[in-house]
PDB file of C-alpha atoms in Angstrom:
ATOM      1  CA  GLY A   1      10.831 -30.646  -6.432  1.00  0.00           C
ATOM      2  CA  ALA A   2       9.775 -27.151  -5.284  1.00  0.00           C
ATOM      3  CA  VAL A   3       6.126 -27.919  -4.692  1.00  0.00           C
ATOM      4  CA  VAL A   4       3.828 -25.583  -2.820  1.00  0.00           C
ATOM      5  CA  SER A   5       0.421 -26.724  -1.654  1.00  0.00           C
ATOM      6  CA  GLN A   6      -2.575 -24.779  -0.457  1.00  0.00           C
ATOM      7  CA  HIS A   7      -5.487 -25.945   1.615  1.00  0.00           C
ATOM      8  CA  PRO A   8      -8.351 -25.770   1.087  1.00  0.00           C
ATOM      9  CA  SER A   9      -8.555 -25.446  -2.691  1.00  0.00           C
ATOM     10  CA  TRP A  10     -11.960 -23.842  -2.363  1.00  0.00           C
ATOM     11  CA  VAL A  11     -14.164 -22.715   0.499  1.00  0.00           C
ATOM     12  CA  ILE A  12     -17.610 -21.216   0.867  1.00  0.00           C
ATOM     13  CA  CYS A  13     -18.392 -19.394   4.075  1.00  0.00           C
ATOM     14  CA  LYS A  14     -21.071 -17.160   5.506  1.00  0.00           C
ATOM     15  CA  SER A  15     -20.567 -13.447   5.917  1.00  0.00           C
ATOM     16  CA  GLY A  16     -19.057 -12.627   9.292  1.00  0.00           C
ATOM     17  CA  THR A  17     -17.166 -15.856   9.762  1.00  0.00           C
ATOM     18  CA  SER A  18     -13.406 -16.365   9.567  1.00  0.00           C
ATOM     19  CA  VAL A  19     -11.554 -18.581   7.134  1.00  0.00           C
ATOM     20  CA  LYS A  20      -8.011 -19.928   7.404  1.00  0.00           C
ATOM     21  CA  ILE A  21      -5.964 -20.803   4.335  1.00  0.00           C
ATOM     22  CA  GLU A  22      -2.757 -22.813   4.625  1.00  0.00           C
ATOM     23  CA  CYS A  23       0.276 -22.578   2.393  1.00  0.00           C
ATOM     24  CA  ARG A  24       2.943 -25.259   2.661  1.00  0.00           C
ATOM     25  CA  SER A  25       6.280 -25.752   0.967  1.00  0.00           C
ATOM     26  CA  LEU A  26       6.453 -29.519   0.623  1.00  0.00           C
ATOM     27  CA  ASP A  27      10.076 -30.211  -0.205  1.00  0.00           C
ATOM     28  CA  PHE A  28      11.998 -27.092   0.688  1.00  0.00           C
ATOM     29  CA  GLN A  29      12.279 -24.547   3.436  1.00  0.00           C
ATOM     30  CA  ALA A  30      10.891 -21.096   2.911  1.00  0.00           C
ATOM     31  CA  THR A  31      11.738 -18.272   5.268  1.00  0.00           C
ATOM     32  CA  THR A  32       9.748 -15.978   3.008  1.00  0.00           C
ATOM     33  CA  MET A  33       6.299 -16.613   1.597  1.00  0.00           C
ATOM     34  CA  PHE A  34       3.980 -14.261  -0.213  1.00  0.00           C
ATOM     35  CA  TRP A  35       0.212 -13.924  -0.323  1.00  0.00           C
ATOM     36  CA  TYR A  36      -1.583 -12.643  -3.412  1.00  0.00           C
ATOM     37  CA  ARG A  37      -5.194 -11.970  -4.256  1.00  0.00           C
ATOM     38  CA  GLN A  38      -6.617 -12.234  -7.743  1.00  0.00           C
ATOM     39  CA  PHE A  39     -10.052 -11.008  -8.759  1.00  0.00           C
ATOM     40  CA  PRO A  40     -11.716 -12.485 -11.867  1.00  0.00           C
ATOM     41  CA  LYS A  41      -9.950 -11.602 -15.112  1.00  0.00           C
ATOM     42  CA  GLN A  42      -7.414  -9.489 -13.247  1.00  0.00           C
ATOM     43  CA  SER A  43      -3.789  -9.860 -12.329  1.00  0.00           C
ATOM     44  CA  LEU A  44      -2.300 -10.913  -9.008  1.00  0.00           C
ATOM     45  CA  MET A  45      -2.039  -8.260  -6.356  1.00  0.00           C
ATOM     46  CA  LEU A  46       0.541  -8.744  -3.632  1.00  0.00           C
ATOM     47  CA  MET A  47      -1.146  -8.549  -0.240  1.00  0.00           C
ATOM     48  CA  ALA A  48       1.676  -9.260   2.145  1.00  0.00           C
ATOM     49  CA  THR A  49       5.077 -10.807   2.634  1.00  0.00           C
ATOM     50  CA  SER A  50       5.199 -13.462   5.311  1.00  0.00           C
ATOM     51  CA  ASN A  51       8.455 -13.943   7.211  1.00  0.00           C
ATOM     52  CA  GLU A  52       9.064 -16.942   9.428  1.00  0.00           C
ATOM     53  CA  GLY A  53       9.370 -15.913  13.033  1.00  0.00           C
ATOM     54  CA  SER A  54       8.474 -12.265  12.533  1.00  0.00           C
ATOM     55  CA  LYS A  55       5.555 -10.064  11.619  1.00  0.00           C
ATOM     56  CA  ALA A  56       4.289  -9.980   8.081  1.00  0.00           C
ATOM     57  CA  THR A  57       4.819  -6.948   5.902  1.00  0.00           C
ATOM     58  CA  TYR A  58       1.561  -5.738   4.394  1.00  0.00           C
ATOM     59  CA  GLU A  59       1.151  -3.824   1.158  1.00  0.00           C
ATOM     60  CA  GLN A  60      -0.490  -0.430   1.214  1.00  0.00           C
ATOM     61  CA  GLY A  61      -4.255  -0.674   1.487  1.00  0.00           C
ATOM     62  CA  VAL A  62      -4.313  -4.198   2.934  1.00  0.00           C
ATOM     63  CA  GLU A  63      -5.793  -4.342   6.429  1.00  0.00           C
ATOM     64  CA  LYS A  64      -3.495  -6.345   8.669  1.00  0.00           C
ATOM     65  CA  ASP A  65      -6.226  -6.875  11.264  1.00  0.00           C
ATOM     66  CA  LYS A  66      -8.508  -8.355   8.651  1.00  0.00           C
ATOM     67  CA  PHE A  67      -5.962 -10.560   6.910  1.00  0.00           C
ATOM     68  CA  LEU A  68      -3.993 -12.244   9.670  1.00  0.00           C
ATOM     69  CA  ILE A  69      -0.791 -13.948   8.615  1.00  0.00           C
ATOM     70  CA  ASN A  70       1.125 -16.449  10.694  1.00  0.00           C
ATOM     71  CA  HIS A  71       4.394 -17.990   9.533  1.00  0.00           C
ATOM     72  CA  ALA A  72       5.210 -20.237  12.443  1.00  0.00           C
ATOM     73  CA  SER A  73       7.534 -22.672  10.676  1.00  0.00           C
ATOM     74  CA  LEU A  74       9.829 -22.784   7.679  1.00  0.00           C
ATOM     75  CA  THR A  75       7.269 -24.739   5.679  1.00  0.00           C
ATOM     76  CA  LEU A  76       3.924 -23.260   6.690  1.00  0.00           C
ATOM     77  CA  SER A  77       2.257 -19.891   6.409  1.00  0.00           C
ATOM     78  CA  THR A  78      -1.415 -19.277   7.108  1.00  0.00           C
ATOM     79  CA  LEU A  79      -3.724 -16.500   6.017  1.00  0.00           C
ATOM     80  CA  THR A  80      -6.865 -15.956   8.057  1.00  0.00           C
ATOM     81  CA  VAL A  81      -9.595 -13.802   6.587  1.00  0.00           C
ATOM     82  CA  THR A  82     -11.447 -12.496   9.611  1.00  0.00           C
ATOM     83  CA  SER A  83     -15.090 -11.426   9.584  1.00  0.00           C
ATOM     84  CA  ALA A  84     -15.313 -12.206   5.894  1.00  0.00           C
ATOM     85  CA  HIS A  85     -17.628 -10.213   3.660  1.00  0.00           C
ATOM     86  CA  PRO A  86     -18.792 -10.883   0.093  1.00  0.00           C
ATOM     87  CA  GLU A  87     -16.248  -8.389  -1.245  1.00  0.00           C
ATOM     88  CA  ASP A  88     -13.504 -10.644   0.155  1.00  0.00           C
ATOM     89  CA  SER A  89     -14.539 -13.325  -2.328  1.00  0.00           C
ATOM     90  CA  SER A  90     -11.502 -13.875  -4.486  1.00  0.00           C
ATOM     91  CA  PHE A  91      -8.786 -16.287  -5.544  1.00  0.00           C
ATOM     92  CA  TYR A  92      -5.986 -16.303  -2.972  1.00  0.00           C
ATOM     93  CA  ILE A  93      -2.580 -17.562  -4.090  1.00  0.00           C
ATOM     94  CA  CYS A  94       0.529 -18.050  -2.024  1.00  0.00           C
ATOM     95  CA  SER A  95       4.100 -18.434  -3.148  1.00  0.00           C
ATOM     96  CA  ALA A  96       7.285 -19.440  -1.433  1.00  0.00           C
ATOM     97  CA  ARG A  97      10.910 -18.700  -2.073  1.00  0.00           C
ATOM     98  CA  ASP A  98      13.400 -21.518  -1.645  1.00  0.00           C
ATOM     99  CA  ASP A  99      15.935 -20.486   1.005  1.00  0.00           C
ATOM    100  CA  THR A 100      18.686 -22.491  -0.640  1.00  0.00           C
ATOM    101  CA  SER A 101      18.176 -21.370  -4.219  1.00  0.00           C
ATOM    102  CA  GLY A 102      19.912 -18.046  -3.794  1.00  0.00           C
ATOM    103  CA  GLY A 103      17.659 -16.596  -6.445  1.00  0.00           C
ATOM    104  CA  TYR A 104      14.402 -14.779  -6.768  1.00  0.00           C
ATOM    105  CA  GLU A 105      12.309 -17.556  -8.232  1.00  0.00           C
ATOM    106  CA  GLN A 106       9.061 -18.083  -6.397  1.00  0.00           C
ATOM    107  CA  TYR A 107       7.028 -21.267  -6.431  1.00  0.00           C
ATOM    108  CA  PHE A 108       3.283 -20.788  -6.440  1.00  0.00           C
ATOM    109  CA  GLY A 109       0.551 -22.783  -4.815  1.00  0.00           C
ATOM    110  CA  PRO A 110      -2.527 -23.843  -6.790  1.00  0.00           C
ATOM    111  CA  GLY A 111      -4.675 -21.169  -5.167  1.00  0.00           C
ATOM    112  CA  THR A 112      -7.724 -21.113  -2.908  1.00  0.00           C
ATOM    113  CA  ARG A 113     -11.044 -19.851  -4.176  1.00  0.00           C
ATOM    114  CA  LEU A 114     -12.976 -18.139  -1.403  1.00  0.00           C
ATOM    115  CA  THR A 115     -16.664 -17.391  -1.805  1.00  0.00           C
ATOM    116  CA  VAL A 116     -18.399 -15.447   0.945  1.00  0.00           C
ATOM    117  CA  THR A 117     -22.173 -15.604   0.888  1.00  0.00           C
TER     118      THR A 117
ATOM    119  CA  SER B   6       0.340  -1.687  -7.086  1.00  0.00           C
ATOM    120  CA  GLN B   7       0.748  -2.823 -10.658  1.00  0.00           C
ATOM    121  CA  GLN B   8       4.258  -2.486 -12.013  1.00  0.00           C
ATOM    122  CA  GLY B   9       3.529  -2.554 -15.674  1.00  0.00           C
ATOM    123  CA  GLU B  10       1.382  -3.484 -18.547  1.00  0.00           C
ATOM    124  CA  GLU B  11       1.318  -6.352 -20.951  1.00  0.00           C
ATOM    125  CA  ASP B  12       0.132  -5.995 -24.469  1.00  0.00           C
ATOM    126  CA  PRO B  13      -1.852  -7.178 -26.116  1.00  0.00           C
ATOM    127  CA  GLN B  14      -4.440  -7.854 -23.412  1.00  0.00           C
ATOM    128  CA  ALA B  15      -5.765 -10.703 -25.499  1.00  0.00           C
ATOM    129  CA  LEU B  16      -4.269 -12.591 -28.410  1.00  0.00           C
ATOM    130  CA  SER B  17      -5.904 -15.232 -30.571  1.00  0.00           C
ATOM    131  CA  ILE B  18      -3.829 -17.249 -33.045  1.00  0.00           C
ATOM    132  CA  GLN B  19      -3.874 -20.522 -34.956  1.00  0.00           C
ATOM    133  CA  GLU B  20      -1.891 -23.537 -33.882  1.00  0.00           C
ATOM    134  CA  GLY B  21       1.588 -23.450 -35.374  1.00  0.00           C
ATOM    135  CA  GLU B  22       1.835 -19.671 -35.426  1.00  0.00           C
ATOM    136  CA  ASN B  23       4.144 -17.692 -33.178  1.00  0.00           C
ATOM    137  CA  ALA B  24       2.787 -15.633 -30.300  1.00  0.00           C
ATOM    138  CA  THR B  25       4.507 -12.485 -29.077  1.00  0.00           C
ATOM    139  CA  MET B  26       3.573 -10.756 -25.856  1.00  0.00           C
ATOM    140  CA  ASN B  27       5.111  -7.565 -24.558  1.00  0.00           C
ATOM    141  CA  CYS B  28       5.558  -6.227 -21.072  1.00  0.00           C
ATOM    142  CA  SER B  29       6.549  -2.770 -19.902  1.00  0.00           C
ATOM    143  CA  TYR B  30       7.525  -1.755 -16.406  1.00  0.00           C
ATOM    144  CA  LYS B  31       8.211   1.467 -14.591  1.00  0.00           C
ATOM    145  CA  THR B  32      10.965   1.125 -12.009  1.00  0.00           C
ATOM    146  CA  SER B  33      14.458  -0.302 -12.005  1.00  0.00           C
ATOM    147  CA  ILE B  34      14.522  -4.049 -11.584  1.00  0.00           C
ATOM    148  CA  ASN B  35      16.740  -6.893 -10.460  1.00  0.00           C
ATOM    149  CA  ASN B  36      15.130  -9.409 -12.778  1.00  0.00           C
ATOM    150  CA  LEU B  37      11.985 -10.020 -14.779  1.00  0.00           C
ATOM    151  CA  GLN B  38      10.034 -13.253 -14.826  1.00  0.00           C
ATOM    152  CA  TRP B  39       7.296 -14.681 -17.004  1.00  0.00           C
ATOM    153  CA  TYR B  40       4.548 -16.880 -15.613  1.00  0.00           C
ATOM    154  CA  ARG B  41       1.711 -18.824 -17.116  1.00  0.00           C
ATOM    155  CA  GLN B  42      -1.696 -19.353 -15.539  1.00  0.00           C
ATOM    156  CA  ASN B  43      -4.352 -21.708 -16.781  1.00  0.00           C
ATOM    157  CA  SER B  44      -7.879 -20.572 -15.989  1.00  0.00           C
ATOM    158  CA  GLY B  45      -8.613 -20.755 -12.267  1.00  0.00           C
ATOM    159  CA  ARG B  46      -5.281 -22.364 -11.458  1.00  0.00           C
ATOM    160  CA  GLY B  47      -1.999 -21.384  -9.853  1.00  0.00           C
ATOM    161  CA  LEU B  48       0.967 -19.925 -11.644  1.00  0.00           C
ATOM    162  CA  VAL B  49       3.716 -21.815 -13.392  1.00  0.00           C
ATOM    163  CA  HIS B  50       7.131 -20.202 -13.644  1.00  0.00           C
ATOM    164  CA  LEU B  51       8.348 -20.096 -17.233  1.00  0.00           C
ATOM    165  CA  ILE B  52      11.573 -18.162 -17.360  1.00  0.00           C
ATOM    166  CA  LEU B  53      13.618 -15.597 -15.465  1.00  0.00           C
ATOM    167  CA  ILE B  54      15.852 -13.026 -17.129  1.00  0.00           C
ATOM    168  CA  ARG B  55      18.238 -10.942 -15.076  1.00  0.00           C
ATOM    169  CA  SER B  56      18.691  -7.220 -15.583  1.00  0.00           C
ATOM    170  CA  ASN B  57      22.147  -7.752 -17.128  1.00  0.00           C
ATOM    171  CA  GLU B  58      20.834 -10.235 -19.700  1.00  0.00           C
ATOM    172  CA  ARG B  59      19.304  -9.280 -23.036  1.00  0.00           C
ATOM    173  CA  GLU B  60      17.903 -12.548 -24.299  1.00  0.00           C
ATOM    174  CA  LYS B  61      17.128 -15.988 -22.950  1.00  0.00           C
ATOM    175  CA  HIS B  62      15.754 -19.176 -24.451  1.00  0.00           C
ATOM    176  CA  SER B  63      13.930 -22.125 -22.963  1.00  0.00           C
ATOM    177  CA  GLY B  64      12.489 -24.681 -25.370  1.00  0.00           C
ATOM    178  CA  ARG B  65       9.930 -22.877 -27.528  1.00  0.00           C
ATOM    179  CA  LEU B  66      10.163 -19.749 -25.381  1.00  0.00           C
ATOM    180  CA  ARG B  67      12.329 -16.749 -26.128  1.00  0.00           C
ATOM    181  CA  VAL B  68      12.457 -13.775 -23.803  1.00  0.00           C
ATOM    182  CA  THR B  69      14.118 -10.465 -24.458  1.00  0.00           C
ATOM    183  CA  LEU B  70      14.778  -7.636 -22.050  1.00  0.00           C
ATOM    184  CA  ASP B  71      15.517  -4.021 -22.898  1.00  0.00           C
ATOM    185  CA  THR B  72      16.274  -2.159 -19.695  1.00  0.00           C
ATOM    186  CA  SER B  73      16.716   1.144 -21.518  1.00  0.00           C
ATOM    187  CA  LYS B  74      13.130   0.938 -22.708  1.00  0.00           C
ATOM    188  CA  LYS B  75      11.944  -0.859 -19.574  1.00  0.00           C
ATOM    189  CA  SER B  76      10.320  -3.550 -21.653  1.00  0.00           C
ATOM    190  CA  SER B  77      10.407  -7.287 -22.239  1.00  0.00           C
ATOM    191  CA  SER B  78       8.887  -9.627 -24.762  1.00  0.00           C
ATOM    192  CA  LEU B  79       7.907 -13.281 -24.617  1.00  0.00           C
ATOM    193  CA  LEU B  80       7.841 -15.220 -27.869  1.00  0.00           C
ATOM    194  CA  ILE B  81       6.244 -18.648 -28.048  1.00  0.00           C
ATOM    195  CA  THR B  82       7.162 -20.374 -31.288  1.00  0.00           C
ATOM    196  CA  ALA B  83       5.096 -23.027 -33.053  1.00  0.00           C
ATOM    197  CA  SER B  84       2.208 -22.558 -30.641  1.00  0.00           C
ATOM    198  CA  ARG B  85      -0.014 -25.419 -29.573  1.00  0.00           C
ATOM    199  CA  ALA B  86      -3.588 -25.493 -28.324  1.00  0.00           C
ATOM    200  CA  ALA B  87      -2.159 -26.459 -24.919  1.00  0.00           C
ATOM    201  CA  ASP B  88      -0.413 -23.068 -24.760  1.00  0.00           C
ATOM    202  CA  THR B  89      -3.810 -21.447 -24.262  1.00  0.00           C
ATOM    203  CA  ALA B  90      -3.501 -19.605 -20.958  1.00  0.00           C
ATOM    204  CA  SER B  91      -2.871 -16.208 -19.441  1.00  0.00           C
ATOM    205  CA  TYR B  92       0.716 -15.018 -19.387  1.00  0.00           C
ATOM    206  CA  PHE B  93       2.042 -12.560 -16.837  1.00  0.00           C
ATOM    207  CA  CYS B  94       5.309 -10.764 -16.496  1.00  0.00           C
ATOM    208  CA  ALA B  95       6.535  -9.995 -13.021  1.00  0.00           C
ATOM    209  CA  THR B  96       9.357  -7.777 -11.907  1.00  0.00           C
ATOM    210  CA  ALA B  97      11.424  -8.105  -8.782  1.00  0.00           C
ATOM    211  CA  ARG B  98      12.846  -5.107  -7.068  1.00  0.00           C
ATOM    212  CA  GLY B  99      16.158  -5.384  -5.327  1.00  0.00           C
ATOM    213  CA  GLY B 100      16.466  -5.978  -1.622  1.00  0.00           C
ATOM    214  CA  SER B 101      16.061  -8.953   0.629  1.00  0.00           C
ATOM    215  CA  GLN B 102      12.329  -9.372   0.117  1.00  0.00           C
ATOM    216  CA  GLY B 103      12.396  -9.731  -3.632  1.00  0.00           C
ATOM    217  CA  ASN B 104       8.716  -8.906  -3.932  1.00  0.00           C
ATOM    218  CA  LEU B 105       7.189  -9.715  -7.295  1.00  0.00           C
ATOM    219  CA  ILE B 106       4.944  -7.159  -8.912  1.00  0.00           C
ATOM    220  CA  PHE B 107       2.770  -8.556 -11.679  1.00  0.00           C
ATOM    221  CA  GLY B 108       1.598  -6.995 -14.901  1.00  0.00           C
ATOM    222  CA  LYS B 109      -1.992  -7.246 -16.053  1.00  0.00           C
ATOM    223  CA  GLY B 110      -1.411 -10.265 -18.255  1.00  0.00           C
ATOM    224  CA  THR B 111      -2.085 -11.363 -21.805  1.00  0.00           C
ATOM    225  CA  LYS B 112      -4.794 -13.922 -22.420  1.00  0.00           C
ATOM    226  CA  LEU B 113      -3.576 -16.172 -25.217  1.00  0.00           C
ATOM    227  CA  SER B 114      -5.952 -18.395 -27.127  1.00  0.00           C
ATOM    228  CA  VAL B 115      -4.473 -20.903 -29.569  1.00  0.00           C
ATOM    229  CA  LYS B 116      -7.049 -22.421 -31.894  1.00  0.00           C
ATOM    230  CA  PRO B 117      -6.434 -25.942 -33.192  1.00  0.00           C
TER     231      PRO B 117
END
């Protein structure tokens, strides 16, 4: 149980275009999901907290107009990178917290590698 | 922002040896978690230790937590080549969000 999927697993796009990444909790409901970004050989940096039915909470320094988050259901959150630039190339990982677990454990997706050319 | 630091940044050992990784953090925490990441993959949750716990075991893993020193250690006993990965500690602040803040990680290489 507690599986989180991400789609796509990798994507290459041209500079200036937008890319949508999906994060799904497959066998549990997740009111709260998190989006992280990881540059090569670095740690995960929390970008934003996604809350079902309300606006996402962005970390300091993360542009909310550039990284659009939609959490329209209890099993799906999407991250849209708008007007992507090469510096947005990174590994994007989502995680979800099981509403019924009562704990703080987060289940991570396999990640999406974005390359902007 | 980064919560803490792991040390060492990289660790190379022989199969069968024990591997110890340390993590320090800066603020008060609700719990501390250790994760493993194989190269280019997602994270796998290894173990969670709450702020009122001092030690926890799970298979070949042993985690300690010293809240007075704001530090934790992860010990992997009898390491295997398959343990080769990056290991991250992550701390959760209190509150409803439970955001995880990750350390910089230790890259462990276990040579057969």
